[in-house]
Coordinates of C-alpha atoms in Angstrom, one line a residue:
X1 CA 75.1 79.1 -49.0
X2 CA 72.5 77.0 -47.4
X3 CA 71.6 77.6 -44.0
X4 CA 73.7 76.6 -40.7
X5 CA 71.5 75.2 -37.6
X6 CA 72.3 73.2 -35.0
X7 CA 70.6 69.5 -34.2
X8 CA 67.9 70.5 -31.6
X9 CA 67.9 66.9 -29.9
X10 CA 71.6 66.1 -29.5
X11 CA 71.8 66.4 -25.6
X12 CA 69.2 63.3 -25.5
X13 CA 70.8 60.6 -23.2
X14 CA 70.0 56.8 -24.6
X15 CA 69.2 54.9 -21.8
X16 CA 71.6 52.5 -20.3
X17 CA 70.7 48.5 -21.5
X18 CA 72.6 46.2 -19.6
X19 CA 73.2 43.3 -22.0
X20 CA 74.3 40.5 -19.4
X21 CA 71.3 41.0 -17.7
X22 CA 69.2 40.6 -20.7
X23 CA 70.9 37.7 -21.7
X24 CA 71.5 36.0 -18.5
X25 CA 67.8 36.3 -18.0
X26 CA 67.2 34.5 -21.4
X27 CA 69.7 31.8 -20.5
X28 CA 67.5 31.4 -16.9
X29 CA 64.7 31.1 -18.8
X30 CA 65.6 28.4 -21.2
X31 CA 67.1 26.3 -18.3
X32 CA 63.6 26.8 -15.9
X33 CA 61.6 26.3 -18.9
X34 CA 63.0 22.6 -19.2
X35 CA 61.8 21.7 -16.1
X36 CA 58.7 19.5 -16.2
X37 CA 55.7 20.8 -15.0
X38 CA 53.3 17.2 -14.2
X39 CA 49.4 17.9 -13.7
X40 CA 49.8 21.5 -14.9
X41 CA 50.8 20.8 -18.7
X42 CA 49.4 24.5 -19.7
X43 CA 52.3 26.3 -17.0
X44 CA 55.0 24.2 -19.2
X45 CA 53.4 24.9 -22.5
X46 CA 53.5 28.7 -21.4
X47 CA 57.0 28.4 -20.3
X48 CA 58.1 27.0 -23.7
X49 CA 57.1 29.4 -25.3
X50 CA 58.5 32.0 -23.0
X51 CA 61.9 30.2 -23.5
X52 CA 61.1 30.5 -27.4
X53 CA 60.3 34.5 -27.8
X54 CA 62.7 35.2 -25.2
X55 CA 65.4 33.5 -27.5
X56 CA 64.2 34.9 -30.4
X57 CA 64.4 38.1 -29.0
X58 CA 68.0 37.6 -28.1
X59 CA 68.5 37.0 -31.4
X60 CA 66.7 40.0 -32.6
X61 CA 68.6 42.1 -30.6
X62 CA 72.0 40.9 -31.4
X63 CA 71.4 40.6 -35.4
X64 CA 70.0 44.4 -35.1
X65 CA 72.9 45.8 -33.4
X66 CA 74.8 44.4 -35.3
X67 CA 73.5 45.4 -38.9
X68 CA 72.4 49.0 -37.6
X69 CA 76.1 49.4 -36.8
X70 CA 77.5 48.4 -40.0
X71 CA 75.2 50.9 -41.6
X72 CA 76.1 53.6 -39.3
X73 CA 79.7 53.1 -39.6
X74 CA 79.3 53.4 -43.7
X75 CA 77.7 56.0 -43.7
X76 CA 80.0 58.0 -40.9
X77 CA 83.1 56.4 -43.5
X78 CA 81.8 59.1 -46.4
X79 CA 83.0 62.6 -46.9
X80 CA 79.9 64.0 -47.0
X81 CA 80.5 66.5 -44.0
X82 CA 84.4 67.0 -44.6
X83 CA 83.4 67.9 -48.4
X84 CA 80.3 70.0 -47.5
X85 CA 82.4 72.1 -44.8
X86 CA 85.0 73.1 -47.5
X87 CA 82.4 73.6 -50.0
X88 CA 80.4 76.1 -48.1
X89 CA 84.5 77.8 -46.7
X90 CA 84.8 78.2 -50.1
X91 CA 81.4 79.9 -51.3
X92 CA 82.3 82.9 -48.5
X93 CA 85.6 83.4 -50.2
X94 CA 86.2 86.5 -52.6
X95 CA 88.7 84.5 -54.3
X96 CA 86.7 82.5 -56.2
X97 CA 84.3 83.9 -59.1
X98 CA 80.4 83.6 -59.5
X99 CA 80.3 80.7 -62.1
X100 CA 82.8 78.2 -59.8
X101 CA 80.3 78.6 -56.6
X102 CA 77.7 78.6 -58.8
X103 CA 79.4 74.8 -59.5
X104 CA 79.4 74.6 -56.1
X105 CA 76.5 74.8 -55.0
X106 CA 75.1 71.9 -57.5
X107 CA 77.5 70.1 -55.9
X108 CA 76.5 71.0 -52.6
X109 CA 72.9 69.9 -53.4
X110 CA 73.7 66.6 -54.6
X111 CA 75.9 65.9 -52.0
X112 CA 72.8 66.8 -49.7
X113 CA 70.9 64.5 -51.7
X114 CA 72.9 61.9 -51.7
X115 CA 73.7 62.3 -47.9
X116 CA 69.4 62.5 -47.0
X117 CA 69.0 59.0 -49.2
X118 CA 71.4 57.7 -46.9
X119 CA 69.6 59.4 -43.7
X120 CA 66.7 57.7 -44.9
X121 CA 68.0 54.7 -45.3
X122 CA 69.1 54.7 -42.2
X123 CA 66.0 55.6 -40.8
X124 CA 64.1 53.3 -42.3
X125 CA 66.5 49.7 -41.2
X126 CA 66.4 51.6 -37.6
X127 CA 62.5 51.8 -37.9
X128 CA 62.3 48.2 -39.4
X129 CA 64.8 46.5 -36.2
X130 CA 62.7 48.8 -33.6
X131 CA 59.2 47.4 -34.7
X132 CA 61.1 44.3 -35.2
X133 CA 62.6 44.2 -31.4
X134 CA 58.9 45.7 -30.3
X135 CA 57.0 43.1 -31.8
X136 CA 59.3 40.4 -30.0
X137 CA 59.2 41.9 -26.5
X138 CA 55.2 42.1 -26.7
X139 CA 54.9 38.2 -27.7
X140 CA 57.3 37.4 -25.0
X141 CA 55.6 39.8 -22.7
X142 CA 51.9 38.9 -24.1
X143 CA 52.6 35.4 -22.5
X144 CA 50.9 35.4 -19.2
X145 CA 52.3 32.7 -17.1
X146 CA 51.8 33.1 -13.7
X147 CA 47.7 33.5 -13.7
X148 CA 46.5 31.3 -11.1
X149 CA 49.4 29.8 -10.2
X150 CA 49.7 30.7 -6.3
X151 CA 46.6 29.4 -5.5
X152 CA 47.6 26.0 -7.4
X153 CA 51.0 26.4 -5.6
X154 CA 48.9 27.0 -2.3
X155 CA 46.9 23.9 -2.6
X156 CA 49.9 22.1 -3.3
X157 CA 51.9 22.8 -0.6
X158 CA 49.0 22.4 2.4
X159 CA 48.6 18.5 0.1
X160 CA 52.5 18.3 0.2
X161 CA 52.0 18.9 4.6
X162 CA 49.3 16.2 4.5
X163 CA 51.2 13.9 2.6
X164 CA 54.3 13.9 4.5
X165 CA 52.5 14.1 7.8
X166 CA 50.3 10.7 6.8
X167 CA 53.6 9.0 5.9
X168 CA 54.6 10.0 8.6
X169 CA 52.1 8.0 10.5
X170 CA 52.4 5.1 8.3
X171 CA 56.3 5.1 8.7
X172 CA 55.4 4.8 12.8
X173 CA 53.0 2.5 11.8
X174 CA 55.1 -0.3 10.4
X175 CA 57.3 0.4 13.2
X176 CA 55.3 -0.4 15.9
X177 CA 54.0 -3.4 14.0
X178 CA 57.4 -5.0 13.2
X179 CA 58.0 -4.7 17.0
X180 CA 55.3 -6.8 18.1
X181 CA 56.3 -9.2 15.0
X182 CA 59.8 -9.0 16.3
X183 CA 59.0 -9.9 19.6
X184 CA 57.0 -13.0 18.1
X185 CA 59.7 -14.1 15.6
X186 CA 62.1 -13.8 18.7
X187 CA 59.4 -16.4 21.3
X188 CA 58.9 -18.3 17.7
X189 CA 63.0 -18.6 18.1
X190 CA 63.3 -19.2 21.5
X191 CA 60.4 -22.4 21.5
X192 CA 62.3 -24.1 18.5
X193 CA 65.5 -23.4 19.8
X194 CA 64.4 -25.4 23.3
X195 CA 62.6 -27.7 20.9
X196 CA 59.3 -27.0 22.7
X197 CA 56.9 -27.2 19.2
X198 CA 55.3 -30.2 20.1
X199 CA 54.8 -29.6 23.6
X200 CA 53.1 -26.4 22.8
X201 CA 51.1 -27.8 19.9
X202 CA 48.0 -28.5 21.9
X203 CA 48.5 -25.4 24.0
X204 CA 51.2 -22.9 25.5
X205 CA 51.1 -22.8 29.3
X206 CA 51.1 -19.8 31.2
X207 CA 51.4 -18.3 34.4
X208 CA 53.2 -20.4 36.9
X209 CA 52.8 -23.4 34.3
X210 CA 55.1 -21.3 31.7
X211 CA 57.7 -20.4 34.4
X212 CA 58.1 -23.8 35.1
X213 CA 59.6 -24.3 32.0
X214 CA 63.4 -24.2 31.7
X215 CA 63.8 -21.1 30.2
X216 CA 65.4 -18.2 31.5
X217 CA 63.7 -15.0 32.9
X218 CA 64.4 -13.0 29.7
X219 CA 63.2 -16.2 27.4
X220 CA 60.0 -16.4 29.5
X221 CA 59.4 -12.8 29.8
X222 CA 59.6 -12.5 25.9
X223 CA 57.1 -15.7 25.4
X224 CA 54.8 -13.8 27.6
X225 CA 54.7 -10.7 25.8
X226 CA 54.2 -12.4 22.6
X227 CA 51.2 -14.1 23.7
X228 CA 49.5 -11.2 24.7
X229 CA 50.5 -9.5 21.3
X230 CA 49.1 -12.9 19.6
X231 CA 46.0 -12.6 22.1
X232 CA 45.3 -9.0 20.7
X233 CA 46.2 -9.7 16.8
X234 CA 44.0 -12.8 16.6
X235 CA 41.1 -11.2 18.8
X236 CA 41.4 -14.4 20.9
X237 CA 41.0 -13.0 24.5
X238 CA 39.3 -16.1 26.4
X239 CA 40.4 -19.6 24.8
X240 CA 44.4 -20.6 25.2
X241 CA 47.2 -20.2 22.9
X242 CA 49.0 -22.5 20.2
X243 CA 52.3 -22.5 18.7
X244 CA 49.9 -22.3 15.1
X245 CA 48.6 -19.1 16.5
X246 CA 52.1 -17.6 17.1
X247 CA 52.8 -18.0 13.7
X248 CA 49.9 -17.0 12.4
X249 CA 50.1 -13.8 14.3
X250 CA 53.2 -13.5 13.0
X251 CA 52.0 -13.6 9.3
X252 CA 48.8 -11.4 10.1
X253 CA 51.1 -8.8 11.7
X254 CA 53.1 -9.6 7.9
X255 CA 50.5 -9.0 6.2
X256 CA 49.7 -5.9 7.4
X257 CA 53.1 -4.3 7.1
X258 CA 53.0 -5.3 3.6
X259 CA 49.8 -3.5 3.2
X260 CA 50.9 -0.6 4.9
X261 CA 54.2 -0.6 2.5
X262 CA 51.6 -0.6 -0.3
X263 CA 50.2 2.0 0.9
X264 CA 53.7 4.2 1.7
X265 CA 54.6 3.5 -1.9
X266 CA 51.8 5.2 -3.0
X267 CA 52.1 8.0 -1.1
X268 CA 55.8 8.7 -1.6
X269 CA 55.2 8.5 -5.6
X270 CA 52.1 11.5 -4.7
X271 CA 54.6 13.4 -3.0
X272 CA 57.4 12.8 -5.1
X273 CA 54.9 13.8 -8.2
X274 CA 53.6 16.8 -5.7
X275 CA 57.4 17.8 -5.1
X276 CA 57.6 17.6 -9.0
X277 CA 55.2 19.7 -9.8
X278 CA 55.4 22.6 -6.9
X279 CA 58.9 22.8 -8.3
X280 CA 57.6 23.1 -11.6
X281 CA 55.4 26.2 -10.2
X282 CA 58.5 28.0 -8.8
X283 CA 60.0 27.6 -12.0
X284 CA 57.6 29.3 -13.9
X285 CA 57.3 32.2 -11.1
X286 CA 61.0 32.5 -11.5
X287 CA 60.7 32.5 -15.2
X288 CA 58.2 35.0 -15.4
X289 CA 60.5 37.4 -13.0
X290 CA 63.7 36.5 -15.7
X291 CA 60.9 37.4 -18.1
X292 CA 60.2 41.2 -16.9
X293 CA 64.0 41.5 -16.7
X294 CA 64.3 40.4 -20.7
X295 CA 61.8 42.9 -21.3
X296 CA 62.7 45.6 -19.4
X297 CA 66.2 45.7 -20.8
X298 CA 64.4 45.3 -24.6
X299 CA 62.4 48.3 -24.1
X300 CA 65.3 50.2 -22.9
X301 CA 67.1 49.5 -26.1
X302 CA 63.7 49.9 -28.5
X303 CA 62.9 53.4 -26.2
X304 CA 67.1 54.7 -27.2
X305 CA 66.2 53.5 -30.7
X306 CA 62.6 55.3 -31.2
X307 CA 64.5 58.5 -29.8
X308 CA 67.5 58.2 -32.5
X309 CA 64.7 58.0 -35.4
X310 CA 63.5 61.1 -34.2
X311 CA 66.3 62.6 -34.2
X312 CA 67.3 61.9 -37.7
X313 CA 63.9 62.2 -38.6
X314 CA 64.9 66.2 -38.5
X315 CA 68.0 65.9 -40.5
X316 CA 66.5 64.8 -43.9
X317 CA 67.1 68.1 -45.5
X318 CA 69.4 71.0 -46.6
X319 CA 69.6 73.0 -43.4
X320 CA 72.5 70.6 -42.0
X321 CA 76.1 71.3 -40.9
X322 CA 78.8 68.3 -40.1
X323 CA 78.4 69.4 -36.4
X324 CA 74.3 69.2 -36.5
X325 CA 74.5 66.1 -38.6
X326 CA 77.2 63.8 -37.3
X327 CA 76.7 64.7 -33.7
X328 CA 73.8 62.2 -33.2
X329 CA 75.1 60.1 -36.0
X330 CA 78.6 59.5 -34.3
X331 CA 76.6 59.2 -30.7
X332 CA 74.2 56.4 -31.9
X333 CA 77.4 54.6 -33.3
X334 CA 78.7 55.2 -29.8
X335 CA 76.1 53.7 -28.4
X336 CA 76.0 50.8 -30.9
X337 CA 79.4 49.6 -30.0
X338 CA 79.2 49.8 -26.4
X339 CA 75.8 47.2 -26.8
X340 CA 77.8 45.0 -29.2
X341 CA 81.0 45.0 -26.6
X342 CA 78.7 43.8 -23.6
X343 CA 78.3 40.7 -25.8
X344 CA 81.5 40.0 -26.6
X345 CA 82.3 40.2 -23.1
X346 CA 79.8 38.0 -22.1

């Protein structure tokens, strides 16, 4: 009777692989990865590829499990270990004669045969998927993404502060400009609507000549203040005023709003791009935190795998028993079905 010994590793606990993280963090990726990256084309050419491996790794994963399982389960579906136990009940009994055990034990030894082809088998599709899963959690971990990027994202944020702080400036700007046009526009107004343009052709009085005028307080008061605005815009501080110079005033102080407009256009498209790409950066720091989560997990489930080959590693041979063999067997199987029910669940 061949010998009886107990599997020496069966107590070994697989660790625990939480597939919704792992695939969650695959999904994150893929979504992140989309975002676009302007002025730093290299992050989103990293973070493409991230998305890529990390999804072929998902893949890997669930085609593994998925295969190893149906193996497992075939092989745990033969009566190799029912069949061997009454094989070796019978070659202890005084019952039976010489020449039958004799039978027996042929029998025994091709069953073992037959049953360590299978073991190897096994091994082997578990060692293929495990180098398989390794191989696709070191390109995806290989992929270094975030080198560099704080101090890009550094310099872009103190650029994003300047930028909003000067159109800041420009927006008070143009404010304070269209005042002091509004305030001509409003005199420009006031003289048509008294129909004083050709009495203020030649010159516009002032002082006591101006309040003469029949305007009220609030008119006069508001011609007043445009001339001195007109005085300052024109640089015309010692010679008297026309109504021509009002309105050129008026389209100097245009002018220079629309210039100023230029230039706020041009700013808010270099934040909008700045906003565009700092965003881009956060992406790819997030995606390189989704990333250590993808891989984390896969190395949980290659580290449970590389123990199982071990363990059957030890059971190619004749010293087996059902309870030495199918202990490990039936717990990998276990373990298998618990993975493959995470993702249905998902």
């Amino acid at each position: 009777m061949a010998e009886i010994s107990t599997f020496p590793h069966s107590a070994l606990n697989y660790p625990d692989v939480n597939i919704k993280a792992l695939n969650q963090g695959v999904k994150n990726i893929s979504h992140l990865a989309q975002l676009k990256t302007e002025g730093v084309e290299v992050l989103q050419e990293k973070a493409l590829r991230v998305g890529l491996y990390s999804q072929r790794l998902d893949v890997n994963v669930r085609e593994s499990l998925s295969s190893l399982q149906v193996k497992l389960k075939n092989i745990l579906a033969q009566t190799y270990f029912t069949t061997l136990e009454e094989i070796d009940e019978a070659l202890v009994s005084n019952d039976i004669d010489d020449e039958s055990k004799s039978e027996m034990r042929k029998e025994r030894l091709d069953l073992i045969k037959s049953l360590g082809n299978d073991i190897a088998q096994l091994r082997k599709l578990f060692i293929e998927k495990t180098e398989l899963l390794d191989k696709s959690a070191a390109d995806l971990h290989n992929v270094i993404i975030i080198e560099g990027t704080d101090k890009v994202l550094q310099a872009e944020q103190l650029r994003q502060k300047q930028l909003t702080e000067d159109i800041g400036i420009k927006e008070l700007e143009i404010k304070e400009i269209e005042k002091k046009r509004d305030k001509i526009i409003e005199a420009l107004d006031i003289i048509r609507e008294h129909n004083l343009i050709d009495a203020f052709n030649d010159l516009i009085p002032t002082g006591e000549n101006l309040s003469e005028l029949d305007l009220a307080k609030p008119e006069l008061e508001l011609i007043k203040q445009s001339l001195e605005i007109t005085k300052k815009v024109l640089g015309q501080f010692s010679a008297g005023l026309k109504y021509i110079d009002l309105t050129e005033a008026r389209k100097k102080l245009d002018n220079q709003i629309d210039t100023i407009s230029t230039r706020l256009t041009e700013l808010n498209h270099q934040l909008e791009k700045s906003d565009k790409l700092v965003s881009g950066i956060n992406a790819v720091i997030k995606i390189d935190k989704e990333k250590s989560v993808v891989v984390a997990e896969a190395e949980k489930l290659s580290h449970a795998w590389h123990l199982f080959i071990n363990e059957i590693a030890a059971l190619q041979g004749t010293a087996l028993n059902e309870i030495g063999l199918s202990k490990p067997l039936i717990k990998q199987q276990s373990y298998l079905e618990s993975l493959i029910k995470q993702f249905v669940q998902l």
